[in-house]
Structures are given as C-alpha cells and as structure tokens.
CSV table of C-alpha atoms in Angstrom, one decimal:
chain,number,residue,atom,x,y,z
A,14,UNK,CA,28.9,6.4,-8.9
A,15,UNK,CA,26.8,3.4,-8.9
A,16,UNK,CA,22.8,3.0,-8.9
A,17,UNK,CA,21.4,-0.1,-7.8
A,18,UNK,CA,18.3,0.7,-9.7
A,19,UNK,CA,17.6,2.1,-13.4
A,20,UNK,CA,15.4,4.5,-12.3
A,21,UNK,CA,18.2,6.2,-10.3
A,22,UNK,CA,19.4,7.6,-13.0
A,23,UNK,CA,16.3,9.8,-13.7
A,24,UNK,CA,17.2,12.4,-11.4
A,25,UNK,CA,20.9,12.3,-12.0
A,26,UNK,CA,19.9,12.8,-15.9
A,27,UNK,CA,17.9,16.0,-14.6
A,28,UNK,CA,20.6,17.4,-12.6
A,29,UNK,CA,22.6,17.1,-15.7
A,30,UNK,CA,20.1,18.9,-18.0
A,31,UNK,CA,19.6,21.9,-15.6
A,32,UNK,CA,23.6,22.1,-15.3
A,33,UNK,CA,23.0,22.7,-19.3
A,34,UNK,CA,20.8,24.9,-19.5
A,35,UNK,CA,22.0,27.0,-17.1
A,36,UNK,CA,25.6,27.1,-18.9
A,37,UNK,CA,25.4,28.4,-22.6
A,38,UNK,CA,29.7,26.7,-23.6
A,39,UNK,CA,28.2,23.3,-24.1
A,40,UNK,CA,28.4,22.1,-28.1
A,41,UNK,CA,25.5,20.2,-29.4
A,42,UNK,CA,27.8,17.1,-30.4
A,43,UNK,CA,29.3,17.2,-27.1
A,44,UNK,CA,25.9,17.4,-25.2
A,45,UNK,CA,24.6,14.3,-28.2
A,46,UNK,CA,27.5,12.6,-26.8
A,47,UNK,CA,27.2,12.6,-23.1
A,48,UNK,CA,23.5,11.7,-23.3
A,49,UNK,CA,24.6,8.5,-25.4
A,50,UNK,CA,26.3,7.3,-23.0
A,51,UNK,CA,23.5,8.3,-20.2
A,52,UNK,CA,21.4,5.8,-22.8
A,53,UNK,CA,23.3,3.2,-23.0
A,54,UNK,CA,24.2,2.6,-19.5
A,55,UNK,CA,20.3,2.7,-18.7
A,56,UNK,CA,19.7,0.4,-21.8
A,57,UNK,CA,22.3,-2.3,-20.3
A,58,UNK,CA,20.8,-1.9,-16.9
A,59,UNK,CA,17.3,-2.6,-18.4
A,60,UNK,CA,18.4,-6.0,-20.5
A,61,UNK,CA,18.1,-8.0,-17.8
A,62,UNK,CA,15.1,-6.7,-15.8
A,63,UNK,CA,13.2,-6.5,-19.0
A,64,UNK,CA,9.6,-8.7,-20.1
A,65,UNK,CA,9.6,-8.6,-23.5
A,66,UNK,CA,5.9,-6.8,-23.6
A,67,UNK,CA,8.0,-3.5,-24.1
A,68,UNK,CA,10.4,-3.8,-26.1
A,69,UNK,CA,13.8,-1.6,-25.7
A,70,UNK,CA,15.2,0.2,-28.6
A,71,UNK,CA,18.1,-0.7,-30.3
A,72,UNK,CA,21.3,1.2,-29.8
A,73,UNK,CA,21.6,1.7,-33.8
A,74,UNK,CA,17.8,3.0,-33.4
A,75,UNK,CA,19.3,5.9,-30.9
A,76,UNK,CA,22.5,6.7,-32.6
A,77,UNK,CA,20.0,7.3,-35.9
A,78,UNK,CA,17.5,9.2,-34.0
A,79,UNK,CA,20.4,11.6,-32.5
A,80,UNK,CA,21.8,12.0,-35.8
A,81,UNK,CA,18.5,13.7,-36.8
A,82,UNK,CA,18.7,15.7,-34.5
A,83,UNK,CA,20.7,19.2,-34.6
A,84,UNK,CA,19.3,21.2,-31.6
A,85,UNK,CA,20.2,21.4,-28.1
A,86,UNK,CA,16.4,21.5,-26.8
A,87,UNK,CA,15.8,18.4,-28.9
A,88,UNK,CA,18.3,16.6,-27.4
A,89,UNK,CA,16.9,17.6,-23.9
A,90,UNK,CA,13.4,16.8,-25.0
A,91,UNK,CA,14.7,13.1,-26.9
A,92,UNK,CA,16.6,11.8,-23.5
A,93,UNK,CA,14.1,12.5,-21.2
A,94,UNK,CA,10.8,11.1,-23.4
A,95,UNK,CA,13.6,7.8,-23.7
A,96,UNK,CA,14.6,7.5,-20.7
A,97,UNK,CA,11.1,8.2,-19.0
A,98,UNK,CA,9.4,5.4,-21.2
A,99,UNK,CA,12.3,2.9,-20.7
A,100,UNK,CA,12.5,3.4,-17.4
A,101,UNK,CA,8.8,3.7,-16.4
A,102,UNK,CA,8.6,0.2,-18.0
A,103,UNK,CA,9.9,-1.1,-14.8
A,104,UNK,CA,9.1,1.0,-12.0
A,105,UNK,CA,8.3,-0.9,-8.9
A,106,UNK,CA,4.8,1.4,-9.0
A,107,UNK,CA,3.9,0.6,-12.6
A,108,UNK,CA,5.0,-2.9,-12.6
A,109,UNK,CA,1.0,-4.0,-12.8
A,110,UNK,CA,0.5,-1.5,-15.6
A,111,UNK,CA,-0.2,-2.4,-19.3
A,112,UNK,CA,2.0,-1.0,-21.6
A,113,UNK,CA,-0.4,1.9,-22.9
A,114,UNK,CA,-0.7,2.7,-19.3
A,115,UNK,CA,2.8,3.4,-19.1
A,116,UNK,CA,3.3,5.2,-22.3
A,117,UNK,CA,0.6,7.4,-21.1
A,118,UNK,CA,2.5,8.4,-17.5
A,119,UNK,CA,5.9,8.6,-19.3
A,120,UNK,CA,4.2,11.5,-21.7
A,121,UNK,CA,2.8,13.1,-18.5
A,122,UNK,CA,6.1,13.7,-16.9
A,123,UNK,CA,7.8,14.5,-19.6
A,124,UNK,CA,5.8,17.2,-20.6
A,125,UNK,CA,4.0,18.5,-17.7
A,126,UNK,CA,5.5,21.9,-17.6
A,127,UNK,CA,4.2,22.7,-21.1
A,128,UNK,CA,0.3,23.5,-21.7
A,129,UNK,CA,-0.7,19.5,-21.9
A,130,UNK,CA,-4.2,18.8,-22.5
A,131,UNK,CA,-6.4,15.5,-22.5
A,132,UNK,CA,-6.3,15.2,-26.2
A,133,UNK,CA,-2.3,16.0,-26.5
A,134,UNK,CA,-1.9,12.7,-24.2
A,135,UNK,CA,-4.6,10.4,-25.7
A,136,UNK,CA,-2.9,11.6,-29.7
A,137,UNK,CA,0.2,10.7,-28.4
A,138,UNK,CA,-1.3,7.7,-27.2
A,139,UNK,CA,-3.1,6.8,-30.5
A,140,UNK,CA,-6.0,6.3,-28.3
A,141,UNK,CA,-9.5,8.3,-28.2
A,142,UNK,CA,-9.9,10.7,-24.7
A,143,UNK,CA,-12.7,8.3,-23.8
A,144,UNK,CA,-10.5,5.7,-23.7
A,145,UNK,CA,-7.5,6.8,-22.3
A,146,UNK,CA,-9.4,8.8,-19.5
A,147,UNK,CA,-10.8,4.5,-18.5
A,148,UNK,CA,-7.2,3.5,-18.6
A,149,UNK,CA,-6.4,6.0,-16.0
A,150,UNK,CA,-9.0,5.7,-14.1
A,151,UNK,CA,-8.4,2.1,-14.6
A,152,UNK,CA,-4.9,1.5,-13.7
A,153,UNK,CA,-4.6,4.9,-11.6
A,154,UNK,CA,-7.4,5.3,-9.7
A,155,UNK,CA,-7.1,8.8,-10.7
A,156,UNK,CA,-8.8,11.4,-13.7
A,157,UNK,CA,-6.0,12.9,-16.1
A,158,UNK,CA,-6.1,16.2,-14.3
A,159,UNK,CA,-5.3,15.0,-10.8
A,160,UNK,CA,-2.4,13.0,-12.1
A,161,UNK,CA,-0.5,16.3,-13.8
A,162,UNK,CA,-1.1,18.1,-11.2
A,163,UNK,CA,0.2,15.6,-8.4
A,164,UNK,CA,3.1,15.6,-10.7
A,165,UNK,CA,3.7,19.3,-11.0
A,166,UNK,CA,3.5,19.8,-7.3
A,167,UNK,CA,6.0,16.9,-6.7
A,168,UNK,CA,8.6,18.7,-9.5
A,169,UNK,CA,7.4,22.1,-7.2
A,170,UNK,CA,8.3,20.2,-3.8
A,171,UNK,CA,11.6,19.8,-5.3
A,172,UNK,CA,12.4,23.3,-6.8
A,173,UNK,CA,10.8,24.9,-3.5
A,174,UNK,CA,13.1,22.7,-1.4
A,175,UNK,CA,16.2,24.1,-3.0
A,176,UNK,CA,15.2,27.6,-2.4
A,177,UNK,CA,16.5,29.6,-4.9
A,178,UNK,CA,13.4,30.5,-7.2
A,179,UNK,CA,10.3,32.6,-6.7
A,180,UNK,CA,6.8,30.9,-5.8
A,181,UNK,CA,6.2,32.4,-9.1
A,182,UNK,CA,8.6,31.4,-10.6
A,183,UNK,CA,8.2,27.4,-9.8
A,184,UNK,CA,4.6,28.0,-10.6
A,185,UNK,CA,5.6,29.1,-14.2
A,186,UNK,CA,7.9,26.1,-14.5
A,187,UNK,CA,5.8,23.1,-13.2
A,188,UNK,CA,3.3,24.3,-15.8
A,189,UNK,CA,0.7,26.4,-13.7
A,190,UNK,CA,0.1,29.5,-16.0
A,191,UNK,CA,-2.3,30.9,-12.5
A,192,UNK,CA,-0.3,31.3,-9.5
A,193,UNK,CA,-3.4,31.5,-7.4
A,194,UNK,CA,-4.7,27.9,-9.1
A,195,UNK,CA,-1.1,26.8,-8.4
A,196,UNK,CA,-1.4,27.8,-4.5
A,197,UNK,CA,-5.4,26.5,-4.2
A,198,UNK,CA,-3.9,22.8,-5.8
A,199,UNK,CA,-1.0,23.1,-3.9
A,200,UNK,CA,-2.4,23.6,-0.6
A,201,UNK,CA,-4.9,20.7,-1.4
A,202,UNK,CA,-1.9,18.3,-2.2
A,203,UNK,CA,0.4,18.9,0.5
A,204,UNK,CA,-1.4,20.5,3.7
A,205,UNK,CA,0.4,23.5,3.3
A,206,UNK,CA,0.7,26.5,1.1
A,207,UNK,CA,3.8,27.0,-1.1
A,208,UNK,CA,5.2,29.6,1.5
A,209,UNK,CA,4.8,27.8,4.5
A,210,UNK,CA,6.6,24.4,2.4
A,211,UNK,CA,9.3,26.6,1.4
C-alpha cells in the first residue's frame, strides 16, 4: 500500500500495535523487526520534506536504541514517541510551530491515556510549567488541559465509532479515570454525549 503523506502512516502503525496486543504469539525480535522497517520507511519519506531545524535520527541511532530494548511494551512505547515526534515535525497543522512546540504535542499524544500531568510534559520538555503553559497558549491558542482532553476524545471518537468496547471502557483507555468527567468533557467537545455518538 502506498501513503502519499508521512503522516499516513500514524494510524496504520496503530492498527498494527492493537493487532499486537490483542495476539500474545508475537516474539519481541520479531515485533523489533517489523517496527524497523515501519521506521525506516517513515525516515526516507521525511528526508526530503525535512528543514533541518529538527533534525531526524540516524538509522544506526534506532537500530542502538532497539537493541536496548528487551520488552514488548517498550517497543510499543519507543515507535510511537518516534514516530509521533518525526512525524509531528511536518504536519500541515504544526508547520508554523517551533520545535519545542512540537516536542510538547508529540508527548501529549503519546501519552495521553496514562495519568499525564503539567509538570510530566514541561520535564520532558526541559522547560519550567510557566513556560511551557505560554508556548501553548502561544502557539495553540489553547491551556494544557483542553489540548489532552480534545485529544482523548478524538482517540474516544475513534474507539466509540468501532463499537466494540464499553463507554467505560474507552473512558478508562483515553485516560479519563471518572466516567462522569469523561461524559461532562465529552458532551462539551462534541454536542453529544458518548451514547448518543456511539
């Protein structure tokens, strides 16, 4: 299949990981494997688009991080934080966006079903919560908390859309440890509650 875009391959990567996860015969080196190859194609695709005010890693740099790594969630967690800051480097969307600005939405969505918190984003960052909550505002138009949560409902759409979870159970997922927070943003997002979308 062919993607006209790098970003394409974003959701095609996803689909790929929840195939994973769901089936338990998969090897670590095998999985290693496959997601080299997911990396590299994205890395050629990004040569020639690419500024120079983010640089790409190397190929050499991701065959030695894999070899460090030795666990299948690591894997999962490595491909998407690489190919979410690579990628998000040229989104049509962030294409007026400093660097830091990027780095900050790339650690958003690929974290924001775990328990993220202002200072998590501004420590990976290497910046003070002062001053990353300006270049959001800055560059977003939008505070911390109304980006991760735009960002969990989107993932929500999606998983609500297929129909085979719980209301709860996409709540739980997208990161929203209080259904009834998760319906209140919801419904202020999208129009609609979670059961009417679905």
């Amino acid at each position: 299949m062919l993607y006209t875009e790098p970003w394409d391959f974003t959701d095609l990567l996803e689909e790929f990981i929840e195939l994973i996860v769901q089936e338990t015969c998969y090897d670590v080196k095998y999985v290693k494997n496959i997601f080299m190859q997911i990396a590299f194609t994205i890395t050629c695709s990004m040569q020639e688009r690419n500024t120079g005010d983010c640089p790409l890693k190397s190929m050499d740099t991701i065959l030695e991080d894999m070899r460090r790594i030795d666990s299948m969630q690591s894997i999962i967690t490595y491909i998407r934080t690489y190919t979410a800051q690579t990628i998000g480097q040229l989104r049509p969307d962030n294409s007026q966006m400093s660097c830091q600005g990027r780095k900050v939405l790339d650690f958003i969505n690929t974290h924001y079903m775990e328990n993220i918190t202002l200072c998590d984003v501004a420590e990976d960052a290497g910046i003070s919560e002062s001053h990353l909550c300006r270049v959001l505002k800055k560059e977003t138009g939008e505070s911390f908390v109304n980006i991760l949560n735009k960002i969990r409902i989107q993932k929500a759409q999606k998983l609500l859309q297929k129909g085979d979870l719980k209301v709860y159970e996409i709540a739980e997922i997208v990161g929203f440890s209080n259904y009834a927070y998760f319906y209140q943003v919801f419904k202020k997002i999208t129009g609609c509650s979670p059961k009417e979308y679905h």
